[in-house]
Amino acid sequence: MAAEVILMNEVESKAAQLGIDLSIDFNSIQLPPGENFDIVSDDEDVYHEDQLEFDSGFGNVIVVDNLPVVPREKFDKLEGVLKKIYSQIGVIKEDGLWMPTDPETKKSLGYCFIEFNTPQEAELAKEKTNGYKLDRSHIFVVNMFDDFDKYMRVPDEWAPPEVKPYTPGENLQKWLTDDKSRDQFVIRAGTDTEVLWNDARQSKKTELVYKRTYWTESFVQWSPLGTYLATVHRQGAAVWGGATTFNRLMRYAHPQVKLIDFSPAEKFLVTYNSHEPSNPRDANRVVINIFDVRTGKVMRDFKGSADEFSIGGAGGVAGVSWPVFRWGGGKADKYFAKLGKNMISVYETETFSLVDKKSLKVENVVDFTWSPTDPILALFVPELGGGNQPARVSLVQIPNKTELRQKNIFSVSDCKMYWQSDGDYLAVKADRYTKTKKNTYTGFELFRIKERDIPIEVLELDNKSDKIIAFAWEPKGHRFAVIHGDNPRPDISFYSMRTAHNTGRVSKLSTLKGKQANALFWSPGGRFIVLAGLKGFNGQLEFFNVDELETMAIAEHFMATDIVWDPTGRYVATAVTSVHEMENGFNIWSFNGKLLYRIPKDHFFQFLWRPRPPSFLSPEKEEEIAKNLKKYSKKYEAEDQDVSMLLSEQDREKRRMLKEEWEKWVSGWKRTHEEEKQDRQKLRDGEASDGEEEYEAKEVEVEELLDVSEQVLPFED
Amino acid sequence: MRPILMKGHERPLTFLKYNRDGDLLFSCAKDHTPTVWFADNGERLGTYRGHNGAVWTCDVSRDSMRLLTGSADQTVKLWNVQTGTQLYTFNFGSPARSVEFAVGDKLAIITTDPFMELTSAIHVKRIAKDPTEQTEESVLVIKGPQGRINRAVWGPLNSTIISAGEDTVIRIWDSETGKLLRESDKESGHKKTITSLAKAADGSHFLTGSLDKSAKLWDTRTLTLIKTYGTERPVNAVTMSPLLDHVVLGGGQDASAVTTTDHRAGKFEAKFYDKILQEEIGGVKGHFGPINALAFNPDGKSFSSGGEDGYVRLHHFDPDYFNIKI
């Protein structure tokens, strides 16, 4: 800070010498924070290439207008002031400041060009100093040099926009109408990205839908309802979809995009990138765009230093916790919110501005989550003042920002919030210090959101000191599973938010002792769960039925890194991705743990099931189907049987062909072998034995004398 | 049945060979000392001392009287099987990688590695009936293939020589003139180093194993590709059952690439495949390290595997094995 003060003094004195009004608002210049914590961004390579690309262009040049018109002798002073202002923002190239002069009056023309090292710096300079008040009559107007061209080309007369005739689009949901009701998934291995049908029920393998080499430059991602597949490129993101194959539907320009995120109803796409600043003391510069998925229009952009976007988060990629913007308000894409310092900024998508034009002020808030269904925020404020002010979890309704419920929790070290998928329950896992503050133990605060006054219940494990390894709500259900314990074989407990007699009490259903598991994967339909032992447990899998509280199958996918249920809950995919050098590929299992097929793939990066939109069936209708399941299943069983008959028929046929072909080879070999018999005998000096004829096996007994020793034993009477 | 663990070598195994009667098993390892075992109970019968380097290969004559061993000490030695005495030493300028007696045992192929300025070569030597008349002289020397030749064997009636090695191409040479007769197709052939080659009992077809994680079955006379067997691991050793239509592939990740402590990570299994349907039937686990050598007993009722772990595992099949239906 001291350096800054001196800097200001200098500028002020220079300004005084120039006779310029001293009421310059230097505070309006936001200094980029001067640290990057020595973290070298991995996009440095890209960044350097980028720089080379632009060196020849004028992307790094800005034009500053509305400067004071000064005679020659005051040139240096004005230049000094400008340099002071702009070198705070970026590195000005050597001789990068040029102030043209009127050849007659020898005075400056009131504008200048400034060339920065990088286009990013130029962009930043434009943003920061446009409208900068040097004094009352000199307010800077800053433009990118490249933009001039664009402005010059604006036609003088307005031309009505061309109206394109309506062309009906493709049915982007066509895949849902598959007559075998199969699901699709995308895999990325090596340079290939493939979309495949999972045909486990019938052919026990996959069927290719679409394949493309170098489809994406880093990863692919389905939109939440499965309509689009997003790819990421140097120039931006793109979405793909279509009735039968995959066509590019829209592009979203965002150079060097790193991360993307869809809103839950897939109306909007958020893209993110961060630049390494040329001045290593500065923080990374972050650009976030929010696009309308269908039109490709930028609805709102956010720019700033990484510090502004990384509050509270533990730090995902390059310092920000992704997604920066969390979407809320259920499936309507109505709100999105960002955690800030002492506040939560909630935006609404009608106008893309802050709700009530201001952020929600919450002192020291460190985390928040949206209810998956309702516009309710759950936020967490940690303990302050050495325990004088307890930690707090509160539920806030949006848009009126009223607090629905609040709970103070004492001596908390850490807190995590888990919503049940229907927004019925919220579990808050609080790690608390024991009285001595030496150890921590974990308890749960369970909120019943849909009940009157939102009752809260405290749940502690049977063994309080158990560490919690994993927690997961049953989707659409009232149960949850917890892995707890310190020993290498932790226990797994299942709880229900209902008991047989009383719906308002949480109760334990069962505890499984000593399981090799560290992750929980509920079926999207609930009821079934995969208890998985990833990493240290080498891919142990236990398929468990929570209704019956019984194990359906125990299996292993050695080294498995990823486990994903298909959206219908019929199949489970387990994959070994390229974090391991070996074993790469994926297995498909039935919900009850039967291995259906395996596909090994080297350099396996991603496995993603194509999500399905929620069913249109009403709950009553669904119940009706469940009741009459027998009727339907008959039809499908018959279908399956037909297919399996056909397959085994084909299989038999194939085997018969192979056998026949082989027989042909063998008989040919036998013939030539016979023909060559004489020659072989000759080679062996007439020895007839060809090895094929019988020989007698004789049993020979060999006795070997190993050792003979004589010992005189005393004769005793 | 429980495998018989044969401990005798101090270094990784390199090669295994049964004699024609199937009562003796010869093993070569990097510890300089080829060893002979009773093929039935795994008892050690004797060793052949004299090499001064890793022994890469061996072959035994049809009458089980002579043993030929090739070593990294740049020699190939001829031994009396029964007494273990050295009968003759062929000297080369580079390590000997593979040896094989011809039909009739009057000729032998020896391949040598590229070394210093020497290229790899296939030598044909005359083997005298009386060791005192043995000479160093080569009947034929074939040069040409790039890189190491890992295996060279005789074709039918000693009229051809089949070679395979680092350059992934299988070649058939005329054993009289040394002329190249056939080359395997680049498209359908192996993509990486061929590590092993095993002939069928009647020599009509042969199996090659490669680091490209596959094994391929070829017709000996026409070099037609008949079958391909895919695995998940580099293949170091292959063999074929003389009795049933089974092929066995052995291998595993290079020891240096195995990063985890779990031995399952390397897949050090001997994998059985149906020769005709190309489907995996089963696997035999046990080695702690890649399998470097495999050999089937000529009676087809047992097989042995030699591993990087220095053990030879001798497996007698259970009766169930002979009734496998797929």
PDB file of C-alpha atoms in Angstrom, chain B residues 21-234:
ATOM      1  CA  ASP B  21       8.477 -87.556 -24.730  1.00  0.00           C
ATOM      2  CA  GLY B  22       7.171 -84.938 -22.355  1.00  0.00           C
ATOM      3  CA  ASP B  23       9.061 -86.299 -19.363  1.00  0.00           C
ATOM      4  CA  LEU B  24      11.660 -83.556 -19.162  1.00  0.00           C
ATOM      5  CA  LEU B  25      11.252 -79.820 -18.905  1.00  0.00           C
ATOM      6  CA  PHE B  26      14.122 -77.495 -19.740  1.00  0.00           C
ATOM      7  CA  SER B  27      14.057 -73.976 -18.356  1.00  0.00           C
ATOM      8  CA  CYS B  28      16.195 -70.989 -19.191  1.00  0.00           C
ATOM      9  CA  ALA B  29      16.549 -67.878 -17.086  1.00  0.00           C
ATOM     10  CA  LYS B  30      18.621 -64.774 -16.795  1.00  0.00           C
ATOM     11  CA  ASP B  31      20.708 -66.476 -14.095  1.00  0.00           C
ATOM     12  CA  HIS B  32      23.106 -68.168 -16.587  1.00  0.00           C
ATOM     13  CA  THR B  33      22.135 -71.719 -15.664  1.00  0.00           C
ATOM     14  CA  PRO B  34      19.669 -73.699 -17.761  1.00  0.00           C
ATOM     15  CA  THR B  35      17.964 -76.331 -15.663  1.00  0.00           C
ATOM     16  CA  VAL B  36      16.245 -79.610 -16.412  1.00  0.00           C
ATOM     17  CA  TRP B  37      13.298 -80.874 -14.358  1.00  0.00           C
ATOM     18  CA  PHE B  38      11.119 -83.926 -14.210  1.00  0.00           C
ATOM     19  CA  ALA B  39       8.045 -82.775 -16.061  1.00  0.00           C
ATOM     20  CA  ASP B  40       5.802 -84.896 -13.889  1.00  0.00           C
ATOM     21  CA  ASN B  41       6.597 -83.921 -10.332  1.00  0.00           C
ATOM     22  CA  GLY B  42       8.764 -80.858 -10.832  1.00  0.00           C
ATOM     23  CA  GLU B  43      11.870 -82.318  -9.244  1.00  0.00           C
ATOM     24  CA  ARG B  44      15.085 -80.761 -10.343  1.00  0.00           C
ATOM     25  CA  LEU B  45      17.198 -83.163 -12.306  1.00  0.00           C
ATOM     26  CA  GLY B  46      20.206 -81.091 -13.098  1.00  0.00           C
ATOM     27  CA  THR B  47      21.721 -77.875 -14.386  1.00  0.00           C
ATOM     28  CA  TYR B  48      23.947 -76.949 -17.294  1.00  0.00           C
ATOM     29  CA  ARG B  49      26.736 -74.755 -16.042  1.00  0.00           C
ATOM     30  CA  GLY B  50      28.994 -72.846 -18.344  1.00  0.00           C
ATOM     31  CA  HIS B  51      27.185 -69.809 -19.716  1.00  0.00           C
ATOM     32  CA  ASN B  52      28.337 -66.442 -18.608  1.00  0.00           C
ATOM     33  CA  GLY B  53      25.200 -64.419 -19.298  1.00  0.00           C
ATOM     34  CA  ALA B  54      21.427 -64.582 -19.361  1.00  0.00           C
ATOM     35  CA  VAL B  55      20.231 -67.637 -21.268  1.00  0.00           C
ATOM     36  CA  TRP B  56      17.502 -66.639 -23.682  1.00  0.00           C
ATOM     37  CA  THR B  57      16.522 -69.867 -25.356  1.00  0.00           C
ATOM     38  CA  CYS B  58      17.058 -73.595 -25.742  1.00  0.00           C
ATOM     39  CA  ASP B  59      16.011 -76.572 -27.829  1.00  0.00           C
ATOM     40  CA  VAL B  60      16.359 -80.271 -27.244  1.00  0.00           C
ATOM     41  CA  SER B  61      16.951 -82.877 -29.910  1.00  0.00           C
ATOM     42  CA  ARG B  62      14.276 -85.381 -30.784  1.00  0.00           C
ATOM     43  CA  ASP B  63      16.098 -88.200 -29.051  1.00  0.00           C
ATOM     44  CA  SER B  64      16.582 -86.042 -25.929  1.00  0.00           C
ATOM     45  CA  MET B  65      20.359 -86.495 -26.154  1.00  0.00           C
ATOM     46  CA  ARG B  66      21.468 -82.995 -27.126  1.00  0.00           C
ATOM     47  CA  LEU B  67      20.523 -79.604 -25.732  1.00  0.00           C
ATOM     48  CA  LEU B  68      21.221 -76.357 -27.531  1.00  0.00           C
ATOM     49  CA  THR B  69      21.212 -73.135 -25.498  1.00  0.00           C
ATOM     50  CA  GLY B  70      21.593 -69.543 -26.655  1.00  0.00           C
ATOM     51  CA  SER B  71      22.854 -66.890 -24.321  1.00  0.00           C
ATOM     52  CA  ALA B  72      23.553 -63.201 -23.935  1.00  0.00           C
ATOM     53  CA  ASP B  73      27.227 -64.152 -23.448  1.00  0.00           C
ATOM     54  CA  GLN B  74      27.315 -64.268 -27.266  1.00  0.00           C
ATOM     55  CA  THR B  75      27.607 -68.040 -27.406  1.00  0.00           C
ATOM     56  CA  VAL B  76      25.387 -70.979 -28.261  1.00  0.00           C
ATOM     57  CA  LYS B  77      26.339 -74.156 -26.465  1.00  0.00           C
ATOM     58  CA  LEU B  78      25.625 -77.764 -27.289  1.00  0.00           C
ATOM     59  CA  TRP B  79      25.235 -80.003 -24.253  1.00  0.00           C
ATOM     60  CA  ASN B  80      24.946 -83.644 -23.431  1.00  0.00           C
ATOM     61  CA  VAL B  81      21.525 -83.763 -21.825  1.00  0.00           C
ATOM     62  CA  GLN B  82      22.338 -86.695 -19.601  1.00  0.00           C
ATOM     63  CA  THR B  83      25.715 -85.707 -18.221  1.00  0.00           C
ATOM     64  CA  GLY B  84      25.502 -81.947 -18.481  1.00  0.00           C
ATOM     65  CA  THR B  85      28.820 -81.676 -20.257  1.00  0.00           C
ATOM     66  CA  GLN B  86      29.499 -79.064 -22.883  1.00  0.00           C
ATOM     67  CA  LEU B  87      29.999 -80.600 -26.291  1.00  0.00           C
ATOM     68  CA  TYR B  88      30.607 -77.530 -28.372  1.00  0.00           C
ATOM     69  CA  THR B  89      30.439 -73.714 -28.220  1.00  0.00           C
ATOM     70  CA  PHE B  90      29.465 -71.517 -31.139  1.00  0.00           C
ATOM     71  CA  ASN B  91      30.819 -68.012 -30.753  1.00  0.00           C
ATOM     72  CA  PHE B  92      29.072 -64.905 -32.095  1.00  0.00           C
ATOM     73  CA  GLY B  93      29.653 -61.200 -31.919  1.00  0.00           C
ATOM     74  CA  SER B  94      26.292 -60.537 -30.257  1.00  0.00           C
ATOM     75  CA  PRO B  95      23.789 -62.249 -27.942  1.00  0.00           C
ATOM     76  CA  ALA B  96      21.973 -65.312 -29.261  1.00  0.00           C
ATOM     77  CA  ARG B  97      18.220 -64.934 -28.939  1.00  0.00           C
ATOM     78  CA  SER B  98      16.635 -68.063 -30.385  1.00  0.00           C
ATOM     79  CA  VAL B  99      17.705 -71.584 -31.397  1.00  0.00           C
ATOM     80  CA  GLU B 100      15.871 -74.490 -32.975  1.00  0.00           C
ATOM     81  CA  PHE B 101      16.838 -77.922 -34.244  1.00  0.00           C
ATOM     82  CA  ALA B 102      15.593 -78.822 -37.695  1.00  0.00           C
ATOM     83  CA  VAL B 103      13.625 -81.952 -38.460  1.00  0.00           C
ATOM     84  CA  GLY B 104      16.261 -84.676 -38.314  1.00  0.00           C
ATOM     85  CA  ASP B 105      18.423 -82.643 -35.930  1.00  0.00           C
ATOM     86  CA  LYS B 106      21.139 -82.167 -38.528  1.00  0.00           C
ATOM     87  CA  LEU B 107      20.675 -78.432 -38.797  1.00  0.00           C
ATOM     88  CA  ALA B 108      19.914 -75.682 -36.335  1.00  0.00           C
ATOM     89  CA  ILE B 109      18.797 -72.071 -36.620  1.00  0.00           C
ATOM     90  CA  ILE B 110      20.413 -69.530 -34.371  1.00  0.00           C
ATOM     91  CA  THR B 111      19.391 -65.883 -34.328  1.00  0.00           C
ATOM     92  CA  THR B 112      21.638 -63.177 -32.987  1.00  0.00           C
ATOM     93  CA  ASP B 113      20.729 -59.694 -31.786  1.00  0.00           C
ATOM     94  CA  PRO B 114      21.879 -56.425 -33.271  1.00  0.00           C
ATOM     95  CA  PHE B 115      24.879 -55.314 -31.244  1.00  0.00           C
ATOM     96  CA  MET B 116      27.335 -52.471 -31.758  1.00  0.00           C
ATOM     97  CA  GLU B 117      27.670 -52.229 -35.523  1.00  0.00           C
ATOM     98  CA  LEU B 118      26.336 -55.734 -36.132  1.00  0.00           C
ATOM     99  CA  THR B 119      22.806 -56.143 -37.421  1.00  0.00           C
ATOM    100  CA  SER B 120      20.574 -58.980 -36.344  1.00  0.00           C
ATOM    101  CA  ALA B 121      21.073 -62.220 -38.238  1.00  0.00           C
ATOM    102  CA  ILE B 122      19.719 -65.726 -38.710  1.00  0.00           C
ATOM    103  CA  HIS B 123      22.436 -68.360 -38.844  1.00  0.00           C
ATOM    104  CA  VAL B 124      21.945 -71.922 -40.061  1.00  0.00           C
ATOM    105  CA  LYS B 125      24.520 -74.313 -38.602  1.00  0.00           C
ATOM    106  CA  ARG B 126      25.160 -77.926 -39.400  1.00  0.00           C
ATOM    107  CA  ILE B 127      25.034 -80.096 -36.307  1.00  0.00           C
ATOM    108  CA  ALA B 128      27.453 -82.987 -36.600  1.00  0.00           C
ATOM    109  CA  LYS B 129      26.432 -86.357 -35.337  1.00  0.00           C
ATOM    110  CA  ASP B 130      29.747 -86.727 -33.607  1.00  0.00           C
ATOM    111  CA  PRO B 131      30.460 -83.593 -31.526  1.00  0.00           C
ATOM    112  CA  THR B 132      34.186 -83.902 -32.183  1.00  0.00           C
ATOM    113  CA  GLU B 133      33.515 -83.176 -35.853  1.00  0.00           C
ATOM    114  CA  GLN B 134      31.418 -80.074 -35.104  1.00  0.00           C
ATOM    115  CA  THR B 135      32.527 -76.891 -36.851  1.00  0.00           C
ATOM    116  CA  GLU B 136      31.795 -73.216 -36.390  1.00  0.00           C
ATOM    117  CA  GLU B 137      30.902 -72.683 -40.033  1.00  0.00           C
ATOM    118  CA  SER B 138      27.458 -71.426 -41.036  1.00  0.00           C
ATOM    119  CA  VAL B 139      25.565 -73.022 -43.878  1.00  0.00           C
ATOM    120  CA  LEU B 140      23.610 -69.830 -44.405  1.00  0.00           C
ATOM    121  CA  VAL B 141      23.392 -66.389 -42.867  1.00  0.00           C
ATOM    122  CA  ILE B 142      20.308 -64.235 -43.434  1.00  0.00           C
ATOM    123  CA  LYS B 143      20.384 -60.544 -42.648  1.00  0.00           C
ATOM    124  CA  GLY B 144      17.881 -57.840 -43.341  1.00  0.00           C
ATOM    125  CA  PRO B 145      15.137 -57.330 -40.800  1.00  0.00           C
ATOM    126  CA  GLN B 146      15.448 -54.217 -38.676  1.00  0.00           C
ATOM    127  CA  GLY B 147      15.802 -54.643 -34.956  1.00  0.00           C
ATOM    128  CA  ARG B 148      15.927 -57.798 -32.937  1.00  0.00           C
ATOM    129  CA  ILE B 149      14.652 -61.098 -34.263  1.00  0.00           C
ATOM    130  CA  ASN B 150      12.945 -62.641 -31.269  1.00  0.00           C
ATOM    131  CA  ARG B 151      12.241 -66.020 -32.756  1.00  0.00           C
ATOM    132  CA  ALA B 152      13.094 -67.981 -35.898  1.00  0.00           C
ATOM    133  CA  VAL B 153      11.824 -71.493 -36.544  1.00  0.00           C
ATOM    134  CA  TRP B 154      11.915 -74.070 -39.302  1.00  0.00           C
ATOM    135  CA  GLY B 155       9.062 -74.410 -41.747  1.00  0.00           C
ATOM    136  CA  PRO B 156       7.775 -77.734 -43.059  1.00  0.00           C
ATOM    137  CA  LEU B 157      10.462 -80.114 -44.283  1.00  0.00           C
ATOM    138  CA  ASN B 158      13.168 -77.648 -43.318  1.00  0.00           C
ATOM    139  CA  SER B 159      12.556 -75.884 -46.587  1.00  0.00           C
ATOM    140  CA  THR B 160      11.713 -72.518 -45.078  1.00  0.00           C
ATOM    141  CA  ILE B 161      12.592 -70.413 -42.074  1.00  0.00           C
ATOM    142  CA  ILE B 162       9.984 -68.272 -40.316  1.00  0.00           C
ATOM    143  CA  SER B 163      11.208 -65.246 -38.415  1.00  0.00           C
ATOM    144  CA  ALA B 164       9.509 -62.604 -36.281  1.00  0.00           C
ATOM    145  CA  GLY B 165      10.716 -59.826 -34.041  1.00  0.00           C
ATOM    146  CA  GLU B 166      10.844 -56.161 -33.221  1.00  0.00           C
ATOM    147  CA  ASP B 167       9.898 -54.883 -36.666  1.00  0.00           C
ATOM    148  CA  THR B 168       6.448 -56.536 -36.280  1.00  0.00           C
ATOM    149  CA  VAL B 169       6.689 -58.337 -39.631  1.00  0.00           C
ATOM    150  CA  ILE B 170       6.642 -62.103 -39.971  1.00  0.00           C
ATOM    151  CA  ARG B 171       8.890 -63.312 -42.788  1.00  0.00           C
ATOM    152  CA  ILE B 172       9.301 -66.646 -44.514  1.00  0.00           C
ATOM    153  CA  TRP B 173      12.723 -67.297 -46.016  1.00  0.00           C
ATOM    154  CA  ASP B 174      13.979 -70.018 -48.299  1.00  0.00           C
ATOM    155  CA  SER B 175      16.305 -72.061 -46.114  1.00  0.00           C
ATOM    156  CA  GLU B 176      18.481 -73.059 -49.096  1.00  0.00           C
ATOM    157  CA  THR B 177      19.079 -69.698 -50.697  1.00  0.00           C
ATOM    158  CA  GLY B 178      18.138 -67.247 -47.963  1.00  0.00           C
ATOM    159  CA  LYS B 179      15.692 -65.564 -50.295  1.00  0.00           C
ATOM    160  CA  LEU B 180      12.679 -63.785 -48.784  1.00  0.00           C
ATOM    161  CA  LEU B 181       9.564 -65.665 -49.876  1.00  0.00           C
ATOM    162  CA  ARG B 182       6.721 -64.048 -47.967  1.00  0.00           C
ATOM    163  CA  GLU B 183       6.043 -61.176 -45.628  1.00  0.00           C
ATOM    164  CA  SER B 184       3.050 -60.687 -43.355  1.00  0.00           C
ATOM    165  CA  ASP B 185       0.633 -57.945 -44.290  1.00  0.00           C
ATOM    166  CA  LYS B 186       1.191 -54.657 -42.424  1.00  0.00           C
ATOM    167  CA  GLU B 187      -2.539 -54.002 -42.218  1.00  0.00           C
ATOM    168  CA  SER B 188      -3.610 -57.267 -40.645  1.00  0.00           C
ATOM    169  CA  GLY B 189      -0.335 -58.048 -38.916  1.00  0.00           C
ATOM    170  CA  HIS B 190       0.958 -57.105 -35.511  1.00  0.00           C
ATOM    171  CA  LYS B 191       1.341 -53.462 -34.602  1.00  0.00           C
ATOM    172  CA  LYS B 192       4.111 -53.846 -32.059  1.00  0.00           C
ATOM    173  CA  THR B 193       7.101 -56.093 -31.357  1.00  0.00           C
ATOM    174  CA  ILE B 194       6.414 -59.797 -31.768  1.00  0.00           C
ATOM    175  CA  THR B 195       7.699 -61.406 -28.618  1.00  0.00           C
ATOM    176  CA  SER B 196       6.999 -65.081 -29.123  1.00  0.00           C
ATOM    177  CA  LEU B 197       6.152 -67.696 -31.704  1.00  0.00           C
ATOM    178  CA  ALA B 198       4.883 -71.222 -31.142  1.00  0.00           C
ATOM    179  CA  LYS B 199       4.395 -73.891 -33.796  1.00  0.00           C
ATOM    180  CA  ALA B 200       1.607 -76.448 -33.811  1.00  0.00           C
ATOM    181  CA  ALA B 201       2.640 -80.048 -33.144  1.00  0.00           C
ATOM    182  CA  ASP B 202       2.560 -80.871 -36.846  1.00  0.00           C
ATOM    183  CA  GLY B 203       4.047 -77.544 -37.882  1.00  0.00           C
ATOM    184  CA  SER B 204       1.093 -76.665 -40.066  1.00  0.00           C
ATOM    185  CA  HIS B 205       0.271 -73.422 -38.294  1.00  0.00           C
ATOM    186  CA  PHE B 206       1.847 -71.187 -35.720  1.00  0.00           C
ATOM    187  CA  LEU B 207       0.873 -68.628 -33.136  1.00  0.00           C
ATOM    188  CA  THR B 208       2.593 -65.289 -32.562  1.00  0.00           C
ATOM    189  CA  GLY B 209       2.287 -63.100 -29.502  1.00  0.00           C
ATOM    190  CA  SER B 210       2.976 -59.388 -29.541  1.00  0.00           C
ATOM    191  CA  LEU B 211       3.249 -56.381 -27.279  1.00  0.00           C
ATOM    192  CA  ASP B 212       0.243 -54.964 -29.175  1.00  0.00           C
ATOM    193  CA  LYS B 213      -1.867 -57.040 -26.741  1.00  0.00           C
ATOM    194  CA  SER B 214      -2.838 -59.631 -29.291  1.00  0.00           C
ATOM    195  CA  ALA B 215      -1.864 -63.046 -30.541  1.00  0.00           C
ATOM    196  CA  LYS B 216      -2.358 -64.209 -34.119  1.00  0.00           C
ATOM    197  CA  LEU B 217      -2.621 -67.613 -35.726  1.00  0.00           C
ATOM    198  CA  TRP B 218      -1.032 -68.075 -39.156  1.00  0.00           C
ATOM    199  CA  ASP B 219      -0.821 -70.793 -41.780  1.00  0.00           C
ATOM    200  CA  THR B 220       2.808 -71.885 -42.029  1.00  0.00           C
ATOM    201  CA  ARG B 221       2.891 -72.425 -45.761  1.00  0.00           C
ATOM    202  CA  THR B 222       0.902 -69.499 -47.081  1.00  0.00           C
ATOM    203  CA  LEU B 223       1.327 -67.054 -44.172  1.00  0.00           C
ATOM    204  CA  THR B 224      -2.424 -66.509 -44.183  1.00  0.00           C
ATOM    205  CA  LEU B 225      -3.796 -64.888 -41.037  1.00  0.00           C
ATOM    206  CA  ILE B 226      -6.366 -67.289 -39.625  1.00  0.00           C
ATOM    207  CA  LYS B 227      -7.268 -65.994 -36.167  1.00  0.00           C
ATOM    208  CA  THR B 228      -6.619 -63.096 -33.831  1.00  0.00           C
ATOM    209  CA  TYR B 229      -6.897 -63.302 -30.054  1.00  0.00           C
ATOM    210  CA  GLY B 230      -7.173 -60.010 -28.206  1.00  0.00           C
ATOM    211  CA  THR B 231      -6.139 -59.488 -24.604  1.00  0.00           C
ATOM    212  CA  GLU B 232      -5.752 -56.589 -22.215  1.00  0.00           C
ATOM    213  CA  ARG B 233      -2.049 -56.954 -21.745  1.00  0.00           C
ATOM    214  CA  PRO B 234       1.118 -57.166 -23.797  1.00  0.00           C
TER     215      PRO B 234
END
